[in-house]
Amino acid sequence: MKYKVVPIRSDFLDKVRNFGIDDQNQPVEIMEAKGGEPCRDVLRGAKVGEKLILASYCPFTKTGPYKEYGPIFVLANSESEEFDSNKLPLPNGSETDYLGHTFVLKAYCVNERILDAKLTSPEQAESDLEEFLSNEKVSFVIARYAAYGCYSFRVERTA
């Protein structure tokens, strides 16, 4: 099954970088990376000393009980590098690993309600994702960090 990892919304990145306001219209926090903070715009851990923005983000578009906001880090530099949207950002033992050895995949329908969820691992993630995306009721999948529950990235089917 083919899929793509969907980047953080460009309007969000523009708003936090250029206006200093997040998805809840709150001022963002600017900080220097200690190293390892998960940067959602490039799907890697931050390098020590990089300038980061901490802001509230909402990956949902529909109103209702599942619409939620949460804290995310993005690089303050608007000319950040690209990531490969055709593969999951699984850990490989580098200091900039993005995901840990346990994370959550949540499957959502077109109305943005949870259909299914499971704890997964780098070894199991591809098959879990394929299982979710093979269900025609699943519109997209969101990965979250297991310990903190924070948003990590969104995955959608491709043709």
CSV table of C-alpha atoms in Angstrom, one decimal:
chain,number,residue,atom,x,y,z
A,1,MET,CA,0.0,0.0,0.0
A,2,LYS,CA,1.3,3.4,-1.0
A,3,TYR,CA,1.1,6.3,1.5
A,4,LYS,CA,2.5,9.7,2.1
A,5,VAL,CA,3.6,11.5,5.3
A,6,VAL,CA,1.8,14.8,5.2
A,7,PRO,CA,3.8,17.9,6.3
A,8,ILE,CA,2.7,20.4,8.9
A,9,ARG,CA,0.3,22.9,7.4
A,10,SER,CA,2.2,25.7,5.6
A,11,ASP,CA,-0.2,28.4,6.9
A,12,PHE,CA,0.7,27.2,10.5
A,13,LEU,CA,4.4,27.5,9.8
A,14,ASP,CA,3.9,30.9,8.3
A,15,LYS,CA,1.9,32.1,11.3
A,16,VAL,CA,4.3,30.9,13.9
A,17,ARG,CA,7.4,31.9,12.1
A,18,ASN,CA,6.3,35.3,10.8
A,19,PHE,CA,3.7,36.5,13.3
A,20,GLY,CA,4.6,34.5,16.5
A,21,ILE,CA,1.0,33.2,16.9
A,22,ASP,CA,-0.1,29.6,17.2
A,23,ASP,CA,-3.3,27.7,16.3
A,24,GLN,CA,-4.9,28.9,19.5
A,25,ASN,CA,-3.9,32.6,18.7
A,26,GLN,CA,-1.4,32.5,21.6
A,27,PRO,CA,2.1,33.8,21.4
A,28,VAL,CA,4.7,31.1,20.6
A,29,GLU,CA,7.7,30.4,22.7
A,30,ILE,CA,11.2,30.7,21.1
A,31,MET,CA,14.0,28.6,22.6
A,32,GLU,CA,17.4,27.1,21.9
A,33,ALA,CA,17.4,23.3,21.4
A,34,LYS,CA,19.0,21.1,24.0
A,35,GLY,CA,19.0,18.4,21.4
A,36,GLY,CA,16.5,15.7,20.5
A,37,GLU,CA,13.3,17.8,20.6
A,38,PRO,CA,11.0,16.4,17.9
A,39,CYS,CA,10.8,19.0,15.0
A,40,ARG,CA,7.5,18.3,13.3
A,41,ASP,CA,8.4,20.4,10.2
A,42,VAL,CA,11.4,18.2,9.3
A,43,LEU,CA,10.6,15.0,11.1
A,44,ARG,CA,13.9,14.7,13.0
A,45,GLY,CA,15.2,15.5,16.4
A,46,ALA,CA,16.7,19.0,16.9
A,47,LYS,CA,20.4,19.5,17.0
A,48,VAL,CA,21.9,21.2,20.0
A,49,GLY,CA,21.7,25.0,19.6
A,50,GLU,CA,19.1,25.2,16.9
A,51,LYS,CA,16.5,27.9,17.3
A,52,LEU,CA,13.1,26.3,18.0
A,53,ILE,CA,9.5,27.4,18.2
A,54,LEU,CA,7.2,25.7,20.7
A,55,ALA,CA,3.5,26.3,19.7
A,56,SER,CA,0.0,24.8,20.0
A,57,TYR,CA,-1.0,22.9,16.8
A,58,CYS,CA,-4.3,21.4,15.7
A,59,PRO,CA,-4.1,18.7,13.0
A,60,PHE,CA,-7.9,18.6,12.6
A,61,THR,CA,-10.2,20.7,10.5
A,62,LYS,CA,-13.7,19.6,11.7
A,63,THR,CA,-15.4,20.8,14.9
A,64,GLY,CA,-16.3,18.2,17.5
A,65,PRO,CA,-15.0,16.3,20.5
A,66,TYR,CA,-12.0,14.9,18.7
A,67,LYS,CA,-10.7,18.2,17.6
A,68,GLU,CA,-7.7,18.8,19.8
A,69,TYR,CA,-4.6,21.1,20.1
A,70,GLY,CA,-1.2,20.1,21.4
A,71,PRO,CA,2.3,21.4,21.8
A,72,ILE,CA,4.8,20.9,19.0
A,73,PHE,CA,8.3,22.0,18.1
A,74,VAL,CA,9.3,23.4,14.7
A,75,LEU,CA,12.5,24.9,13.5
A,76,ALA,CA,12.4,28.7,13.7
A,77,ASN,CA,14.4,28.9,10.4
A,78,SER,CA,11.9,29.1,7.5
A,79,GLU,CA,14.4,27.5,5.1
A,80,SER,CA,14.5,24.2,6.9
A,81,GLU,CA,15.3,21.0,5.0
A,82,GLU,CA,12.8,18.6,3.4
A,83,PHE,CA,11.9,15.1,4.5
A,84,ASP,CA,11.1,12.0,2.5
A,85,SER,CA,7.3,11.9,2.5
A,86,ASN,CA,7.3,8.3,1.2
A,87,LYS,CA,8.7,6.7,4.2
A,88,LEU,CA,8.1,6.7,8.0
A,89,PRO,CA,10.7,8.6,10.1
A,90,LEU,CA,11.7,5.5,12.0
A,91,PRO,CA,14.6,5.6,14.4
A,92,ASN,CA,18.0,4.5,13.0
A,93,GLY,CA,20.2,5.1,16.1
A,94,SER,CA,21.3,8.7,15.2
A,95,GLU,CA,21.2,11.7,17.5
A,96,THR,CA,18.4,13.2,15.4
A,97,ASP,CA,16.1,10.2,15.6
A,98,TYR,CA,12.4,11.4,15.5
A,99,LEU,CA,10.3,8.5,16.7
A,100,GLY,CA,11.2,6.2,19.7
A,101,HIS,CA,10.9,2.5,19.9
A,102,THR,CA,7.2,2.6,20.9
A,103,PHE,CA,4.7,5.0,19.4
A,104,VAL,CA,0.9,5.2,18.7
A,105,LEU,CA,-0.9,5.0,15.4
A,106,LYS,CA,-4.5,6.2,15.4
A,107,ALA,CA,-6.8,5.7,12.4
A,108,TYR,CA,-9.5,8.3,11.7
A,109,CYS,CA,-12.5,8.4,9.4
A,110,VAL,CA,-13.3,11.3,7.0
A,111,ASN,CA,-15.3,12.9,9.9
A,112,GLU,CA,-12.1,12.9,11.9
A,113,ARG,CA,-13.3,10.4,14.5
A,114,ILE,CA,-11.1,7.7,15.8
A,115,LEU,CA,-11.8,4.3,14.3
A,116,ASP,CA,-8.9,2.3,15.8
A,117,ALA,CA,-5.6,2.8,17.5
A,118,LYS,CA,-2.6,0.7,18.6
A,119,LEU,CA,0.8,0.9,20.2
A,120,THR,CA,3.4,0.0,17.6
A,121,SER,CA,7.2,-0.3,17.1
A,122,PRO,CA,9.6,0.5,14.2
A,123,GLU,CA,9.5,-3.2,13.3
A,124,GLN,CA,5.7,-3.4,13.2
A,125,ALA,CA,4.8,0.1,12.1
A,126,GLU,CA,4.6,-0.5,8.3
A,127,SER,CA,2.3,-3.5,8.7
A,128,ASP,CA,0.1,-1.7,11.2
A,129,LEU,CA,-0.1,1.2,8.9
A,130,GLU,CA,-1.0,-1.0,6.0
A,131,GLU,CA,-3.7,-2.7,8.0
A,132,PHE,CA,-5.3,0.6,8.9
A,133,LEU,CA,-5.0,2.1,5.4
A,134,SER,CA,-6.5,-1.1,3.8
A,135,ASN,CA,-9.7,-0.4,5.6
A,136,GLU,CA,-11.8,1.8,3.3
A,137,LYS,CA,-13.4,3.6,6.3
A,138,VAL,CA,-10.0,5.0,7.3
A,139,SER,CA,-9.3,8.4,5.8
A,140,PHE,CA,-5.9,9.1,7.5
A,141,VAL,CA,-3.6,7.9,10.3
A,142,ILE,CA,-1.9,10.1,12.9
A,143,ALA,CA,1.2,9.0,14.7
A,144,ARG,CA,1.7,10.1,18.3
A,145,TYR,CA,4.4,9.8,20.9
A,146,ALA,CA,3.6,7.0,23.4
A,147,ALA,CA,4.7,8.7,26.6
A,148,TYR,CA,3.6,12.3,26.1
A,149,GLY,CA,0.8,11.6,23.6
A,150,CYS,CA,1.8,14.5,21.4
A,151,TYR,CA,1.1,14.7,17.7
A,152,SER,CA,4.0,13.4,15.5
A,153,PHE,CA,2.8,13.3,11.9
A,154,ARG,CA,-0.2,12.4,9.6
A,155,VAL,CA,-0.2,9.7,7.0
A,156,GLU,CA,-2.6,9.4,4.0
A,157,ARG,CA,-3.1,6.9,1.2
A,158,THR,CA,-1.8,7.7,-2.3
A,159,ALA,CA,-3.1,6.4,-5.5
